[in-house]
Structures are given as structure tokens and as C-alpha cells.
């Protein structure tokens, strides 16, 4: 029975020129945005790996230098583009990709692509994800707003009722028909996306297939929720025109107004320091020690003593050469600075994570926000992934600085600052390799948004189901 | 055997009484024509049989089953032809018939058999595969009759099915009703057409302000008698 109704719905849609046109427009938009996203991603990936290689070469070719001077000279790393970023750039275009790693400092990534966007970049902003998140719901509304009101207005609802068909079967049949029509539009785009992701990710990134599969599932939840709402409104609206106005109103409020309001509210609820304020606080702690902790000099000498003890040199300072003492001192200073940075950055990260959680909860008022969070989270282009990059880069910076200070302590002899290391050391130093977080990690960060999305689906269908009890025939 | 039965059937809307305790029995092979001015309660009666509205009092039964309790089950026995049979405009007459027939729980029926039913209902062969949006009202009414035939309905509920049809269309429709009547289908038809009521009806009932004020067997009446009695009742 349900299949019969679905088949009839599909047949009507397939013969309806308006649907064919709307479906074709959405498919063309999807394939175009996928194409542009893919081209952009391919060139960006190439640029960044070239830049990374150039940075590595400039590091190795920096000539003979004192290792600590080299640590000040620093090294650039570039955030690699995730395989699925072409589907959903998320907040990537607004966040930095270039990060300078140097002694005594934890820099933030800069050079966001949005800063020097060209036309193609700007078109790239209309991503496949935004087509899916904004335009497909409109297509669903266009296909379904008259699902019940139209039957009533045409008089076919009475004819249906006189056959003794149950309203539940009708609803499920209509839903299946709508799903079939949507699949006809979306499946070709999914096939294109899989091919592009395979080309971009290939064997280098084994995680993309699982992430893409989950993405397809998440969009399924989103479209399911929207369809449930469409059927609910169509069942309760006095006329097709009312249903259309209510649904388009819902769409524009939840996908255009709520996101703006939500980000303002999130920023107000959880305040973040301005960059200059943050830098000043860090500088203050660097000079004076952490609030409530020992002053700088005291803390550094305590750390230095601990280092000596760890290396078994306690009380043997008189017998150590200048370089070793200087090396230990540098290590202790770095450790102190790391403590200060850890303290401030952890505070910032907590505030950011809270802000993102507030934003995810805002999805209670907008399924669009829920899918936006889930989609960019799965594509690896949300704030959480950006922070993961920052954290890995910072860990690498410390390892690099430590390797250089170690070399200084071990090999510099008495004339510490005359000592120069060469290419052999630069080549021996660790190389940065960003490891994208796994799927489980990504899902951990999306718990709220996923739960809200499932909540929308359940609520929409409960409402659509309940509305069947009193669908007026006249 | 009573196929359609109303016992003390009442319907009131917010103080306005549309139907005051209607008692009516229609047996297999009978055509009962409801006459009366607009607002007399004819359509209300038919919609109560269809279960589209709920009675305020009394019961309606189809094949002995209470419509209030066995709504979906009673639909298996009936076919409904309103003033305008509404179909899906994008589908052909055949596709509409096939869809509604399967919805009625008749399973998959061979398309050739459905074509034969449409032909029997008088639909021209060339129209069968055309989209319904190109149909005239008379053609849609014929698809409605075909739906009743294909379903094997034992009762037909008709709400002014011929209003607006030209005399030829009206005549063809009446002939179809006679055929169905002779096969033992019980028919309840609301109409304004006294002439057709006399032609196809076995009985006519005159309704006024929600009451059945007269019920007459047509074989004892001439056209003139029917018109005179009707007008007498309409006189306030």
C-alpha cells in the first residue's frame, strides 16, 4: 500500500515540469559547487604542500648558526587541507593557515584565505554543504507544502478517504515518494563527491570514507526532519498558501536569522579576550610569573634545579661547562614559558569550547545550525579541528626547541654563544607531520549537535504523525 | 437485505440542526433518490454514511456494520461519486483507476481488465491513456463509475453526480446507474433532477429542513405527480 502511494507520488512529480526544473537546478548547483570546491581544494593542497616544502628547505638551508638563534629564527608550518574540506569548508576560510613556530612564543595561525579572496574563492564560499543545508530544504518545501492541503483543495482527499485507505499509509507513502524524488536529485551528486574525495584523499587519508558516509547519514537526518515538518505544517494549515508561507517563514528564520542571533548570544554569554588583551596578559605573566605562582626568576631556577636533578647533575654545577649550564637554563626558561602559555591557552580553549557548545545548543532553535555543526565537524573544518592543529603544532614547536637546546647543552662547550651548528642538525631535527584526528574524536565534539538533530527528527515526525488524527477533509 | 441503514440519525452544528432523526433503509437493488432544496440535509446524510462527519445521535450502518466503529471496514463496500469526481490531473484515467482501485484493497488488477471497466463506464477508448487534466466533467464522472464497478461496491453514494452534465451525459450516467441497480447495488443519490429521480429511482424521498418529509415509490408516480408533490412540500 505504502509502495503504491509512493509510486503514484513519484509518477506525479516526474510528470510535473516544475519539479523537474527545480530538481535539475539543485543538482546543477550541487555539481557546480562540488566542482569549484574540488578545484580550489586541489590547488590549495598543492600550494600548501609546496609552501611546506619551501619552508623545510629554507630551514635546512639556513646555514651555520647557534641552535638557539635558529630556534628564534623559527620555522613555518602550514595547515594541510582535510580531504572533505571541498564539500564543506566550514570555518576554514576564516581561520589562519600559516603558523610561525619560534622560541618563547606560541603564535596563532594567520593568513586566512578569506583575507585575500579572489572571485573563485568567493564562489567557493557557496559550497556543496551550503546548497545541501539551504537549498535542499527549500526544494523539500516546494515539493511537499501541498502534500495534504493540495489533496484537500483538489478534492482528491475525499476520494482517498472514501476508499478506506488509512491516513498513516498515505503519510508514509508520501514520505517514501518524496525520499525517492530527493534521492534522484542527490545520489548523482553523492557519486560525484565520492569520486572527488577519492581523488583528493586517495590512500593518504584513510578516514575520509567513514566521515563521508556519516555525513550522508547526517544529511539524511536533516532532510528527514525537514520533511516531517513539511508534512506536519501541510496537515495543519488551512490552505496550501498558508502552508507555503509558514514553511518559507520557518526556513528563513531558522537558517538566516537564528544563526546570526546565536553567534551574538554565544559571544555575549562567553566573552573572549581581544587578541591584544590576551597578548598583554601573556606578556605580563612571562615577566612576572603566573598569577598566584612564583615570580619568574624564582620559578625558572626551581625548574632549572629540577632539570639538573633529573639529569643527575645536582650539586655538580661547578664541574659542568658553560654550555651545559646555559642549555639547562634555556630549557628551564622554555619550560617556564610553556607553563605560562599552557595556562593562558587552556583558558582560551575552554572559553572557545564553551562558546561552541552554546552555539551547538542554539540548534534547538534551528535544525540548520545542527547540520552545519555536524557537517563541518565531519569535514574536519570546524573550530575543534583547527584547535587540534594548533595543539599539534605547539607540541611540535616544543619538541623542536628542545632538540635545539639539547644540542646546545651537549655540544657547545664553554663558549656557548660562539657555538654554531650546521645542516646536519637542521636535518636531524624533528619534522612536522599533522595527523588529522580520527572519526571518534570528531564525533565526541559533535555530541550536542547530533543529539539536537535527532531530536528535531523525532519531534517533527511525532508532530506529523499526530496531525493525522484530524486532517479536515473539507 | 439492508445495505444502507440510518437509525434516528441526527447531526447538529453549534446549535444548528442539519438532520433531525433520519430513519432510512436501502436494500440491494434499490435506488433511493433524495430530493430537496439546498441545505435540506441531503449532503449531510451522504457524508454521514461516508464517515466524513460524525453523527450527533443515532447510527449509520453499511452492510450491518456501524460506520462510527468500523470506519475503514465499511469503506470496502461503498463507492462515492461526488458532484465532481476529483482525480489526479497528471495521471491518465487508467492510472487513476488503477491507483484508487489498489488503494481500495483490490490488489493488482490486469490493465486490460481495467480498460474494459472504463469502456463499460462509457469512457472513449482514445481518452483512457490521456492525462485527466484534459477530461470533461462527464468523463471524470465515468471514471468515478468505473471505480465503483472495479471495486465491486455493494453500495453507491452519489451527491448530485449529474448536475452540470448535458442531457446526453446525464442520460448516459443514468443508464449506468440502472445497470448497477440491476446487478443488485444499493444506491443512495442526492439530486435536484426530478426527471432522473423518477427514471432511475425505485423510491424518492423529499427532505426539508433536515427531515425526510415524504418517501414515495416511483412506480406508483407519474412525472407530473412527483413534481406536484415536491412543490407542495417546498411551499412554506
mmCIF file of N, CA, C and O in Angstrom, chain A residues 1 4-5 8 11-12 15 151 154-166 170 473-474, chain B residues 47 50 52 72 75 80 82 85-92 95 99-100 102-104 111 147 151:
data_model
loop_
_atom_site.group_PDB
_atom_site.id
_atom_site.type_symbol
_atom_site.label_atom_id
_atom_site.label_comp_id
_atom_site.label_asym_id
_atom_site.label_seq_id
_atom_site.Cartn_x
_atom_site.Cartn_y
_atom_site.Cartn_z
ATOM 1 N N UNK A 1 0.837 -1.213 0.000
ATOM 2 C CA UNK A 1 0.000 0.000 0.000
ATOM 3 C C UNK A 1 0.871 1.262 0.000
ATOM 4 O O UNK A 1 0.667 2.166 -0.803
ATOM 5 N N UNK A 4 2.617 1.583 -3.228
ATOM 6 C CA UNK A 4 1.671 2.037 -4.256
ATOM 7 C C UNK A 4 1.534 3.557 -4.224
ATOM 8 O O UNK A 4 1.603 4.237 -5.255
ATOM 9 N N UNK A 5 1.370 4.085 -3.004
ATOM 10 C CA UNK A 5 1.189 5.533 -2.853
ATOM 11 C C UNK A 5 2.472 6.265 -3.254
ATOM 12 O O UNK A 5 2.435 7.274 -3.949
ATOM 13 N N UNK A 8 2.808 6.397 -6.991
ATOM 14 C CA UNK A 8 1.918 7.405 -7.574
ATOM 15 C C UNK A 8 2.477 8.812 -7.369
ATOM 16 O O UNK A 8 2.465 9.636 -8.283
ATOM 17 N N UNK A 11 5.351 9.331 -9.674
ATOM 18 C CA UNK A 11 4.918 9.463 -11.064
ATOM 19 C C UNK A 11 4.386 10.876 -11.305
ATOM 20 O O UNK A 11 4.693 11.504 -12.314
ATOM 21 N N UNK A 12 3.615 11.382 -10.345
ATOM 22 C CA UNK A 12 3.101 12.751 -10.488
ATOM 23 C C UNK A 12 4.235 13.766 -10.537
ATOM 24 O O UNK A 12 4.227 14.670 -11.364
ATOM 25 N N UNK A 15 6.187 13.818 -13.752
ATOM 26 C CA UNK A 15 5.499 14.446 -14.886
ATOM 27 C C UNK A 15 5.326 15.943 -14.698
ATOM 28 O O UNK A 15 4.854 16.620 -15.590
ATOM 29 N N UNK A 151 -4.260 17.988 -1.668
ATOM 30 C CA UNK A 151 -5.232 16.899 -1.839
ATOM 31 C C UNK A 151 -6.625 17.387 -1.440
ATOM 32 O O UNK A 151 -7.623 17.043 -2.061
ATOM 33 N N UNK A 154 -7.932 19.964 -4.078
ATOM 34 C CA UNK A 154 -8.333 19.340 -5.338
ATOM 35 C C UNK A 154 -9.534 18.420 -5.165
ATOM 36 O O UNK A 154 -10.099 17.943 -6.128
ATOM 37 N N UNK A 155 -9.850 18.118 -3.898
ATOM 38 C CA UNK A 155 -10.969 17.213 -3.642
ATOM 39 C C UNK A 155 -10.570 15.750 -3.645
ATOM 40 O O UNK A 155 -11.392 14.873 -3.378
ATOM 41 N N UNK A 156 -9.307 15.471 -3.956
ATOM 42 C CA UNK A 156 -8.878 14.070 -4.008
ATOM 43 C C UNK A 156 -8.782 13.462 -2.611
ATOM 44 O O UNK A 156 -8.823 12.248 -2.474
ATOM 45 N N UNK A 157 -8.687 14.324 -1.581
ATOM 46 C CA UNK A 157 -8.592 13.781 -0.229
ATOM 47 C C UNK A 157 -9.879 13.021 0.140
ATOM 48 O O UNK A 157 -9.832 11.969 0.758
ATOM 49 N N UNK A 158 -11.038 13.577 -0.267
ATOM 50 C CA UNK A 158 -12.304 12.889 -0.001
ATOM 51 C C UNK A 158 -12.381 11.584 -0.793
ATOM 52 O O UNK A 158 -12.826 10.567 -0.290
ATOM 53 N N UNK A 159 -11.900 11.652 -2.040
ATOM 54 C CA UNK A 159 -11.906 10.448 -2.859
ATOM 55 C C UNK A 159 -11.027 9.386 -2.207
ATOM 56 O O UNK A 159 -11.376 8.213 -2.148
ATOM 57 N N UNK A 160 -9.866 9.830 -1.681
ATOM 58 C CA UNK A 160 -8.965 8.900 -0.993
ATOM 59 C C UNK A 160 -9.654 8.330 0.240
ATOM 60 O O UNK A 160 -9.617 7.118 0.477
ATOM 61 N N UNK A 161 -10.278 9.222 1.019
ATOM 62 C CA UNK A 161 -10.902 8.781 2.265
ATOM 63 C C UNK A 161 -12.008 7.768 1.971
ATOM 64 O O UNK A 161 -12.224 6.833 2.740
ATOM 65 N N UNK A 162 -12.689 7.940 0.841
ATOM 66 C CA UNK A 162 -13.797 7.032 0.529
ATOM 67 C C UNK A 162 -13.310 5.637 0.147
ATOM 68 O O UNK A 162 -14.082 4.698 0.108
ATOM 69 N N UNK A 163 -11.999 5.511 -0.141
ATOM 70 C CA UNK A 163 -11.504 4.168 -0.472
ATOM 71 C C UNK A 163 -11.171 3.382 0.777
ATOM 72 O O UNK A 163 -10.914 2.186 0.709
ATOM 73 N N UNK A 164 -11.139 4.045 1.929
ATOM 74 C CA UNK A 164 -10.810 3.335 3.158
ATOM 75 C C UNK A 164 -9.317 3.189 3.388
ATOM 76 O O UNK A 164 -8.888 2.390 4.205
ATOM 77 N N UNK A 165 -8.506 3.979 2.682
ATOM 78 C CA UNK A 165 -7.061 3.925 2.927
ATOM 79 C C UNK A 165 -6.790 4.645 4.245
ATOM 80 O O UNK A 165 -7.477 5.617 4.588
ATOM 81 N N UNK A 166 -5.800 4.132 5.010
ATOM 82 C CA UNK A 166 -5.528 4.796 6.285
ATOM 83 C C UNK A 166 -4.602 5.988 6.054
ATOM 84 O O UNK A 166 -3.755 5.988 5.168
ATOM 85 N N UNK A 170 -1.037 6.740 3.905
ATOM 86 C CA UNK A 170 -0.871 7.863 2.974
ATOM 87 C C UNK A 170 0.369 8.672 3.322
ATOM 88 O O UNK A 170 1.173 9.011 2.442
ATOM 89 N N UNK A 473 -11.262 17.018 5.995
ATOM 90 C CA UNK A 473 -11.462 16.579 4.611
ATOM 91 C C UNK A 473 -11.975 17.723 3.745
ATOM 92 O O UNK A 473 -11.925 17.663 2.529
ATOM 93 N N UNK A 474 -12.536 18.752 4.417
ATOM 94 C CA UNK A 474 -13.138 19.841 3.634
ATOM 95 C C UNK A 474 -12.380 21.154 3.828
ATOM 96 O O UNK A 474 -11.925 21.434 4.910
ATOM 97 N N UNK B 47 -22.608 12.289 3.708
ATOM 98 C CA UNK B 47 -21.313 12.354 4.393
ATOM 99 C C UNK B 47 -21.309 11.558 5.695
ATOM 100 O O UNK B 47 -20.256 11.066 6.118
ATOM 101 N N UNK B 50 -20.545 8.141 4.671
ATOM 102 C CA UNK B 50 -19.122 8.021 4.320
ATOM 103 C C UNK B 50 -18.214 8.109 5.545
ATOM 104 O O UNK B 50 -17.017 7.842 5.451
ATOM 105 N N UNK B 52 -17.379 10.850 6.845
ATOM 106 C CA UNK B 52 -16.593 12.089 6.755
ATOM 107 C C UNK B 52 -16.931 13.009 7.922
ATOM 108 O O UNK B 52 -16.128 13.846 8.312
ATOM 109 N N UNK B 72 -13.068 2.248 8.513
ATOM 110 C CA UNK B 72 -12.305 1.806 7.346
ATOM 111 C C UNK B 72 -12.928 0.569 6.712
ATOM 112 O O UNK B 72 -12.928 0.417 5.496
ATOM 113 N N UNK B 75 -15.832 1.128 4.323
ATOM 114 C CA UNK B 75 -15.452 1.720 3.030
ATOM 115 C C UNK B 75 -15.235 0.660 1.956
ATOM 116 O O UNK B 75 -15.272 0.959 0.771
ATOM 117 N N UNK B 80 -18.042 6.200 -3.854
ATOM 118 C CA UNK B 80 -18.550 7.562 -3.647
ATOM 119 C C UNK B 80 -18.345 8.355 -4.923
ATOM 120 O O UNK B 80 -17.247 8.406 -5.476
ATOM 121 N N UNK B 82 -18.991 12.154 -6.014
ATOM 122 C CA UNK B 82 -19.486 13.487 -5.671
ATOM 123 C C UNK B 82 -19.905 14.242 -6.936
ATOM 124 O O UNK B 82 -19.830 13.705 -8.046
ATOM 125 N N UNK B 85 -16.153 14.296 -9.597
ATOM 126 C CA UNK B 85 -15.191 13.261 -9.220
ATOM 127 C C UNK B 85 -13.802 13.872 -9.379
ATOM 128 O O UNK B 85 -13.445 14.350 -10.452
ATOM 129 N N UNK B 86 -13.036 13.930 -8.284
ATOM 130 C CA UNK B 86 -11.731 14.570 -8.353
ATOM 131 C C UNK B 86 -10.647 13.517 -8.495
ATOM 132 O O UNK B 86 -10.565 12.584 -7.711
ATOM 133 N N UNK B 87 -9.821 13.707 -9.513
ATOM 134 C CA UNK B 87 -8.768 12.739 -9.815
ATOM 135 C C UNK B 87 -7.441 13.485 -9.900
ATOM 136 O O UNK B 87 -7.396 14.706 -9.835
ATOM 137 N N UNK B 88 -6.351 12.716 -10.031
ATOM 138 C CA UNK B 88 -5.030 13.350 -10.164
ATOM 139 C C UNK B 88 -4.835 13.790 -11.608
ATOM 140 O O UNK B 88 -4.799 12.947 -12.506
ATOM 141 N N UNK B 89 -4.722 15.094 -11.825
ATOM 142 C CA UNK B 89 -4.731 15.606 -13.189
ATOM 143 C C UNK B 89 -3.549 15.133 -14.036
ATOM 144 O O UNK B 89 -3.671 15.037 -15.255
ATOM 145 N N UNK B 90 -2.428 14.831 -13.387
ATOM 146 C CA UNK B 90 -1.245 14.444 -14.158
ATOM 147 C C UNK B 90 -1.266 12.985 -14.600
ATOM 148 O O UNK B 90 -0.458 12.571 -15.427
ATOM 149 N N UNK B 91 -2.167 12.208 -14.000
ATOM 150 C CA UNK B 91 -2.224 10.785 -14.345
ATOM 151 C C UNK B 91 -3.369 10.550 -15.331
ATOM 152 O O UNK B 91 -4.335 11.310 -15.362
ATOM 153 N N UNK B 92 -3.272 9.487 -16.105
ATOM 154 C CA UNK B 92 -4.327 9.177 -17.061
ATOM 155 C C UNK B 92 -5.521 8.581 -16.317
ATOM 156 O O UNK B 92 -5.421 8.224 -15.137
ATOM 157 N N UNK B 95 -4.568 5.223 -15.103
ATOM 158 C CA UNK B 95 -3.679 5.244 -13.930
ATOM 159 C C UNK B 95 -4.435 5.642 -12.671
ATOM 160 O O UNK B 95 -4.197 5.096 -11.595
ATOM 161 N N UNK B 99 -4.821 3.253 -9.475
ATOM 162 C CA UNK B 99 -4.378 3.707 -8.161
ATOM 163 C C UNK B 99 -5.497 3.573 -7.122
ATOM 164 O O UNK B 99 -5.323 2.944 -6.075
ATOM 165 N N UNK B 100 -6.657 4.152 -7.435
ATOM 166 C CA UNK B 100 -7.749 4.126 -6.450
ATOM 167 C C UNK B 100 -8.234 2.705 -6.195
ATOM 168 O O UNK B 100 -8.628 2.352 -5.092
ATOM 169 N N UNK B 102 -6.419 -0.029 -6.294
ATOM 170 C CA UNK B 102 -5.486 -0.729 -5.402
ATOM 171 C C UNK B 102 -5.568 -0.172 -3.985
ATOM 172 O O UNK B 102 -5.429 -0.913 -3.017
ATOM 173 N N UNK B 103 -5.798 1.126 -3.885
ATOM 174 C CA UNK B 103 -5.969 1.717 -2.554
ATOM 175 C C UNK B 103 -7.159 1.086 -1.848
ATOM 176 O O UNK B 103 -7.150 0.902 -0.637
ATOM 177 N N UNK B 104 -8.189 0.763 -2.626
ATOM 178 C CA UNK B 104 -9.398 0.181 -2.045
ATOM 179 C C UNK B 104 -9.137 -1.260 -1.616
ATOM 180 O O UNK B 104 -10.042 -1.940 -1.140
ATOM 181 N N UNK B 111 -4.285 -4.641 -16.395
ATOM 182 C CA UNK B 111 -4.672 -3.367 -17.016
ATOM 183 C C UNK B 111 -5.732 -3.547 -18.092
ATOM 184 O O UNK B 111 -6.588 -2.678 -18.280
ATOM 185 N N UNK B 147 -14.630 3.265 -11.159
ATOM 186 C CA UNK B 147 -14.046 2.935 -9.857
ATOM 187 C C UNK B 147 -15.027 2.091 -9.043
ATOM 188 O O UNK B 147 -14.634 1.118 -8.382
ATOM 189 N N UNK B 151 -14.339 -1.829 -8.130
ATOM 190 C CA UNK B 151 -14.266 -2.149 -6.708
ATOM 191 C C UNK B 151 -15.285 -3.219 -6.324
ATOM 192 O O UNK B 151 -15.129 -3.886 -5.303
#
